[in-house]
Amino acid sequence: MIYSTATVPVNPTGETKLTCEQVWKGLELKARDARLFLPAGLCTRCDVTEESATHFVREATIAGADLREIITLEPRRKVTFLQATGPREGAIVNELFEDEGGELHLRFYCYLGLRDKQPNGPEEQAEQARFDSDTGYKAALLSTLKRTRELLAEGRL
């Protein structure tokens, strides 16, 4: 199994300050269309195919892999991506929270396995190392906040 977590401050010194509502809008946009937030060409398809009061389903092609995710939104708090089909199974969570001092943070955590691969085998170990690396999900959190600031500056948020 792969377990990874990373937390970053939303408003580090020197960055345009984002409110909880602005970050939430960015997270919701990312959940609905990852193409807006991932590097160009990484996500070539991202479509919401079903929607209900409690969740929506998106089908996407990311890094050449087709996947289907069931996504739940807990407004201004949490986005959960359940991996229904694709190379991974399990859950990925993006959580927005304030610390004891009132500072806003964005946390990623996941608990995943690789479909049709040996548990804790070489493929899962490599995936774990990638998630925990400097280019893993901590970088994805920082990229999400950067793109949210860009969308705000463009008047699209």
Coordinates of N, CA and C in Angstrom, one line a residue:
M1 N 0.8 -1.2 0.0 CA 0.0 0.0 0.0 C 0.9 1.2 0.0
I2 N 0.3 2.3 -0.6 CA 1.0 3.6 -0.7 C 0.3 4.5 0.3
Y3 N 1.0 5.1 1.2 CA 0.5 6.2 2.0 C 1.4 7.4 1.9
S4 N 0.8 8.5 1.6 CA 1.6 9.7 1.5 C 0.9 10.9 2.0
T5 N 1.6 11.9 2.5 CA 0.9 13.1 3.0 C 1.9 14.2 2.9
A6 N 1.3 15.4 2.7 CA 2.1 16.6 2.6 C 1.2 17.8 3.0
T7 N 1.8 18.8 3.6 CA 1.0 20.0 4.0 C 1.8 21.2 3.7
V8 N 1.2 22.2 3.1 CA 1.8 23.5 2.8 C 1.0 24.6 3.3
P9 N 1.7 25.7 3.7 CA 0.9 26.9 4.1 C 0.3 27.5 2.8
V10 N -0.9 28.0 2.9 CA -1.6 28.7 1.8 C -1.0 30.0 1.5
N11 N -0.6 30.8 2.5 CA -0.2 32.1 2.3 C 1.3 32.4 2.9
P12 N 2.3 31.8 2.2 CA 3.6 32.1 2.7 C 4.0 33.5 2.4
T13 N 5.0 34.0 3.1 CA 5.5 35.4 2.9 C 5.8 35.6 1.5
G14 N 5.4 36.7 1.0 CA 5.7 37.1 -0.4 C 4.7 36.7 -1.5
E15 N 3.8 35.9 -1.1 CA 2.8 35.5 -2.1 C 1.5 36.3 -1.9
T16 N 0.7 36.4 -3.0 CA -0.6 37.0 -2.9 C -1.5 36.2 -2.0
K17 N -2.1 36.9 -1.0 CA -2.9 36.2 0.0 C -4.2 35.7 -0.6
L18 N -4.4 34.4 -0.3 CA -5.7 33.8 -0.8 C -6.6 33.6 0.5
T19 N -7.9 33.8 0.3 CA -8.8 33.4 1.3 C -9.2 32.0 1.2
C20 N -9.9 31.5 2.2 CA -10.4 30.1 2.2 C -11.3 29.9 1.0
E21 N -12.2 30.9 0.8 CA -13.1 30.8 -0.3 C -12.4 30.7 -1.7
Q22 N -11.4 31.5 -1.8 CA -10.6 31.5 -3.1 C -9.9 30.1 -3.3
V23 N -9.3 29.6 -2.3 CA -8.6 28.3 -2.4 C -9.7 27.2 -2.7
W24 N -10.8 27.3 -2.0 CA -11.8 26.3 -2.2 C -12.3 26.3 -3.7
K25 N -12.5 27.5 -4.2 CA -12.9 27.6 -5.6 C -11.9 27.0 -6.5
G26 N -10.6 27.2 -6.2 CA -9.5 26.6 -7.0 C -9.6 25.1 -6.9
L27 N -9.8 24.5 -5.7 CA -9.8 23.1 -5.5 C -11.0 22.5 -6.3
E28 N -12.2 23.2 -6.2 CA -13.3 22.7 -6.9 C -13.1 22.7 -8.4
L29 N -12.5 23.8 -8.9 CA -12.2 23.8 -10.4 C -11.3 22.7 -10.8
K30 N -10.2 22.4 -9.9 CA -9.3 21.4 -10.2 C -10.0 20.0 -10.2
A31 N -10.9 19.8 -9.3 CA -11.6 18.5 -9.3 C -12.5 18.3 -10.5
R32 N -13.0 19.4 -11.0 CA -13.9 19.3 -12.2 C -13.1 19.3 -13.5
D33 N -12.0 19.9 -13.6 CA -11.2 19.9 -14.8 C -9.7 20.0 -14.5
A34 N -9.0 18.9 -14.3 CA -7.6 18.9 -14.0 C -6.7 19.6 -15.0
R35 N -7.2 19.7 -16.2 CA -6.4 20.3 -17.3 C -6.0 21.7 -17.0
L36 N -6.8 22.4 -16.2 CA -6.5 23.8 -15.8 C -5.3 23.9 -14.8
F37 N -5.0 22.8 -14.2 CA -4.0 22.8 -13.1 C -2.8 22.0 -13.3
L38 N -2.8 21.0 -14.2 CA -1.7 20.1 -14.4 C -0.8 20.7 -15.6
P39 N 0.4 20.3 -15.6 CA 1.3 20.8 -16.7 C 0.7 20.5 -18.1
A40 N 0.9 21.3 -19.0 CA 0.3 21.2 -20.4 C 0.6 19.8 -20.9
G41 N -0.4 19.1 -21.4 CA -0.3 17.8 -22.0 C -0.3 16.6 -21.1
L42 N -0.3 16.9 -19.8 CA -0.3 15.8 -18.8 C -1.7 15.2 -18.7
C43 N -2.7 16.1 -18.7 CA -4.1 15.6 -18.7 C -4.7 16.0 -20.0
T44 N -5.1 15.0 -20.8 CA -5.6 15.2 -22.2 C -7.1 15.2 -22.3
R45 N -7.7 14.7 -21.2 CA -9.2 14.6 -21.2 C -9.6 14.6 -19.7
C46 N -10.7 15.4 -19.5 CA -11.2 15.5 -18.1 C -12.7 15.9 -18.2
D47 N -13.6 15.0 -18.1 CA -15.0 15.3 -18.2 C -15.8 14.8 -17.1
V48 N -16.7 15.7 -16.5 CA -17.6 15.2 -15.5 C -18.8 14.5 -16.3
T49 N -19.0 13.2 -15.9 CA -19.9 12.4 -16.6 C -21.2 12.1 -15.9
E50 N -21.2 12.3 -14.6 CA -22.4 12.1 -13.7 C -22.3 13.2 -12.6
E51 N -23.4 13.6 -12.1 CA -23.4 14.5 -11.0 C -24.7 14.3 -10.1
S52 N -24.5 14.3 -8.8 CA -25.6 14.2 -7.9 C -25.4 15.2 -6.7
A53 N -26.3 15.2 -5.8 CA -26.2 16.1 -4.6 C -25.0 15.8 -3.7
T54 N -24.5 14.6 -3.8 CA -23.4 14.1 -2.9 C -22.0 14.0 -3.6
H55 N -22.0 13.8 -4.9 CA -20.8 13.5 -5.5 C -20.9 13.8 -7.0
F56 N -19.7 13.7 -7.7 CA -19.8 13.7 -9.2 C -18.7 12.7 -9.6
V57 N -18.8 12.3 -10.9 CA -17.9 11.3 -11.5 C -17.2 12.0 -12.6
R58 N -15.9 11.9 -12.6 CA -15.1 12.4 -13.8 C -14.3 11.3 -14.4
E59 N -14.2 11.4 -15.7 CA -13.4 10.4 -16.5 C -12.3 11.3 -17.1
A60 N -11.1 10.8 -16.9 CA -9.9 11.6 -17.4 C -8.8 10.7 -18.0
T61 N -8.0 11.3 -18.7 CA -6.7 10.6 -19.2 C -5.6 11.5 -18.6
I62 N -4.9 10.9 -17.7 CA -3.7 11.7 -17.1 C -2.5 10.8 -17.2
A63 N -1.5 11.4 -17.8 CA -0.2 10.7 -18.0 C -0.4 9.4 -18.8
G64 N -1.4 9.5 -19.8 CA -1.6 8.4 -20.7 C -2.5 7.3 -20.1
A65 N -2.9 7.5 -18.8 CA -3.8 6.4 -18.2 C -5.2 6.9 -18.1
D66 N -6.1 6.1 -18.5 CA -7.6 6.4 -18.4 C -8.0 6.0 -17.0
L67 N -8.8 6.9 -16.4 CA -9.3 6.7 -15.1 C -10.7 7.3 -14.9
R68 N -11.3 6.7 -13.9 CA -12.7 7.2 -13.5 C -12.6 7.4 -12.0
E69 N -13.0 8.6 -11.6 CA -13.0 8.9 -10.2 C -14.3 9.4 -9.7
I70 N -14.7 9.0 -8.5 CA -15.9 9.5 -7.8 C -15.4 10.5 -6.9
I71 N -15.9 11.7 -7.0 CA -15.3 12.9 -6.3 C -16.4 13.4 -5.3
T72 N -16.1 13.5 -4.1 CA -17.0 14.2 -3.1 C -16.4 15.5 -2.7
L73 N -17.3 16.4 -2.4 CA -16.8 17.8 -2.0 C -17.5 18.1 -0.6
E74 N -16.6 18.4 0.3 CA -17.1 18.9 1.6 C -16.7 20.4 1.6
P75 N -17.7 21.3 1.2 CA -17.4 22.7 0.9 C -16.5 23.4 1.9
R76 N -15.5 24.1 1.3 CA -14.5 24.9 2.1 C -13.7 24.0 3.0
R77 N -13.7 22.7 2.8 CA -13.0 21.8 3.7 C -12.2 20.7 3.0
K78 N -12.8 19.9 2.1 CA -12.2 18.7 1.7 C -12.7 18.3 0.3
V79 N -11.8 17.8 -0.6 CA -12.1 17.1 -1.8 C -11.5 15.7 -1.7
T80 N -12.4 14.7 -2.0 CA -11.9 13.3 -1.9 C -12.1 12.7 -3.3
F81 N -11.0 12.1 -3.8 CA -11.0 11.4 -5.1 C -10.9 9.9 -4.9
L82 N -12.0 9.2 -5.1 CA -12.0 7.8 -5.0 C -11.7 7.2 -6.4
Q83 N -10.6 6.4 -6.4 CA -10.1 5.8 -7.7 C -11.0 4.6 -8.1
A84 N -12.0 4.8 -8.9 CA -12.9 3.7 -9.3 C -12.3 2.8 -10.4
T85 N -11.6 3.4 -11.4 CA -10.9 2.6 -12.4 C -9.6 3.4 -12.7
G86 N -8.6 2.6 -13.2 CA -7.3 3.2 -13.6 C -6.2 2.4 -12.9
P87 N -5.0 2.9 -13.0 CA -3.9 2.2 -12.4 C -3.9 2.1 -10.9
R88 N -4.5 3.0 -10.2 CA -4.5 3.0 -8.8 C -5.9 2.7 -8.2
E89 N -6.0 2.2 -7.0 CA -7.2 2.1 -6.3 C -7.0 2.6 -4.9
G90 N -8.1 3.3 -4.4 CA -8.0 3.9 -3.1 C -8.5 5.3 -3.1
A91 N -8.0 6.1 -2.2 CA -8.5 7.5 -2.1 C -7.3 8.5 -2.0
I92 N -7.6 9.7 -2.6 CA -6.7 10.8 -2.6 C -7.6 12.0 -2.0
V93 N -7.0 12.7 -1.0 CA -7.8 13.8 -0.4 C -7.0 15.1 -0.4
N94 N -7.6 16.2 -0.7 CA -7.1 17.5 -0.6 C -7.9 18.2 0.5
E95 N -7.3 18.6 1.6 CA -8.0 19.2 2.7 C -7.5 20.6 3.0
L96 N -8.4 21.5 3.2 CA -8.1 22.9 3.5 C -8.5 23.1 5.0
F97 N -7.5 23.6 5.8 CA -7.8 23.8 7.2 C -7.0 24.9 7.8
E98 N -7.4 25.4 8.9 CA -6.7 26.5 9.7 C -6.0 25.8 10.9
D99 N -4.8 26.2 11.1 CA -4.0 25.7 12.3 C -4.5 26.5 13.5
E100 N -3.9 26.2 14.7 CA -4.3 26.8 15.9 C -4.1 28.3 15.9
G101 N -3.2 28.8 15.1 CA -2.9 30.3 15.0 C -3.8 31.0 13.9
G102 N -4.7 30.2 13.3 CA -5.6 30.8 12.3 C -5.0 30.9 10.9
E103 N -3.8 30.2 10.7 CA -3.2 30.2 9.4 C -3.8 29.1 8.5
L104 N -4.0 29.4 7.3 CA -4.7 28.5 6.4 C -3.6 27.5 5.8
H105 N -3.9 26.2 5.7 CA -3.0 25.2 5.1 C -3.8 24.3 4.2
L106 N -3.0 23.8 3.2 CA -3.6 22.8 2.3 C -2.8 21.5 2.5
R107 N -3.6 20.4 2.7 CA -2.9 19.1 3.0 C -3.4 18.1 1.9
F108 N -2.5 17.3 1.5 CA -2.8 16.2 0.6 C -2.5 14.9 1.5
Y109 N -3.3 13.9 1.3 CA -3.0 12.6 1.8 C -3.7 11.6 1.0
C110 N -3.1 10.4 0.9 CA -3.7 9.3 0.1 C -3.4 8.0 0.7
Y111 N -4.2 7.0 0.4 CA -4.0 5.6 0.8 C -4.4 4.9 -0.5
L112 N -3.4 4.3 -1.2 CA -3.6 3.7 -2.5 C -2.9 2.4 -2.6
G113 N -3.4 1.7 -3.6 CA -2.7 0.5 -4.1 C -2.6 0.5 -5.6
L114 N -1.8 -0.2 -6.2 CA -1.7 -0.3 -7.6 C -2.4 -1.6 -8.1
R115 N -3.4 -1.4 -8.9 CA -4.2 -2.5 -9.4 C -3.3 -3.5 -10.1
D116 N -3.5 -4.8 -9.9 CA -2.8 -5.9 -10.5 C -1.3 -5.9 -10.3
K117 N -0.9 -5.3 -9.2 CA 0.6 -5.3 -8.9 C 0.7 -5.9 -7.5
Q118 N 1.9 -6.5 -7.3 CA 2.2 -7.1 -6.0 C 2.2 -6.0 -4.9
P119 N 1.4 -6.2 -3.8 CA 1.4 -5.3 -2.7 C 2.8 -5.1 -2.1
N120 N 3.2 -3.9 -2.0 CA 4.5 -3.5 -1.5 C 5.7 -4.0 -2.4
G121 N 5.3 -4.4 -3.7 CA 6.3 -4.8 -4.6 C 7.1 -3.6 -5.2
P122 N 7.9 -3.9 -6.2 CA 8.8 -2.9 -6.7 C 8.0 -1.7 -7.3
E123 N 6.8 -2.0 -8.0 CA 6.1 -0.9 -8.6 C 5.5 0.0 -7.5
E124 N 4.9 -0.6 -6.4 CA 4.4 0.2 -5.4 C 5.5 1.0 -4.6
Q125 N 6.6 0.4 -4.5 CA 7.7 1.1 -3.8 C 8.2 2.3 -4.6
A126 N 8.2 2.1 -5.9 CA 8.6 3.2 -6.8 C 7.6 4.3 -6.8
E127 N 6.3 4.0 -6.8 CA 5.3 4.9 -6.7 C 5.3 5.7 -5.3
Q128 N 5.6 5.0 -4.3 CA 5.7 5.6 -2.9 C 6.8 6.6 -3.0
A129 N 8.0 6.2 -3.5 CA 9.1 7.1 -3.6 C 8.8 8.4 -4.4
R130 N 8.0 8.2 -5.5 CA 7.7 9.3 -6.4 C 6.7 10.3 -5.6
F131 N 5.7 9.7 -4.9 CA 4.8 10.5 -4.1 C 5.5 11.4 -3.1
D132 N 6.5 10.8 -2.4 CA 7.2 11.4 -1.3 C 8.4 12.3 -1.8
S133 N 8.7 12.3 -3.1 CA 9.8 13.1 -3.6 C 9.5 14.6 -3.7
D134 N 10.5 15.4 -3.9 CA 10.3 16.8 -4.1 C 9.4 17.2 -5.3
T135 N 9.2 16.2 -6.2 CA 8.3 16.5 -7.4 C 7.0 15.8 -7.2
G136 N 6.7 15.2 -6.0 CA 5.5 14.5 -5.7 C 4.4 15.4 -5.4
Y137 N 3.6 15.0 -4.4 CA 2.3 15.7 -4.1 C 2.5 17.0 -3.4
K138 N 3.7 17.2 -2.7 CA 3.9 18.5 -2.1 C 4.0 19.6 -3.3
A139 N 4.8 19.2 -4.3 CA 4.9 20.0 -5.5 C 3.5 20.3 -6.1
A140 N 2.6 19.3 -6.1 CA 1.3 19.4 -6.7 C 0.5 20.4 -5.9
L141 N 0.6 20.4 -4.6 CA -0.1 21.4 -3.7 C 0.4 22.8 -4.0
L142 N 1.7 23.0 -4.1 CA 2.2 24.3 -4.4 C 1.8 24.7 -5.8
S143 N 1.8 23.8 -6.8 CA 1.3 24.1 -8.1 C -0.2 24.5 -8.1
T144 N -1.0 23.8 -7.3 CA -2.4 24.2 -7.2 C -2.6 25.6 -6.7
L145 N -1.9 25.9 -5.7 CA -2.0 27.3 -5.1 C -1.5 28.3 -6.1
K146 N -0.4 28.0 -6.8 CA 0.2 29.0 -7.8 C -0.9 29.2 -8.9
R147 N -1.5 28.1 -9.4 CA -2.5 28.3 -10.5 C -3.7 29.0 -10.0
T148 N -4.1 28.8 -8.7 CA -5.2 29.5 -8.1 C -5.0 31.0 -8.1
R149 N -3.7 31.4 -7.7 CA -3.4 32.8 -7.7 C -3.4 33.3 -9.2
E150 N -3.0 32.6 -10.1 CA -3.0 33.0 -11.5 C -4.4 33.2 -12.0
L151 N -5.3 32.3 -11.7 CA -6.7 32.4 -12.1 C -7.4 33.6 -11.4
L152 N -7.0 33.9 -10.1 CA -7.5 35.1 -9.4 C -7.0 36.3 -10.1
A153 N -5.8 36.4 -10.5 CA -5.2 37.6 -11.2 C -5.8 37.8 -12.5
E154 N -6.2 36.7 -13.2 CA -6.9 36.8 -14.5 C -8.4 37.1 -14.4
G155 N -8.9 37.1 -13.2 CA -10.3 37.4 -13.0 C -11.2 36.2 -13.3
R156 N -10.6 35.0 -13.3 CA -11.3 33.8 -13.6 C -11.8 33.0 -12.4
L157 N -11.5 33.5 -11.2 CA -11.8 32.8 -10.0 C -12.9 33.5 -9.2

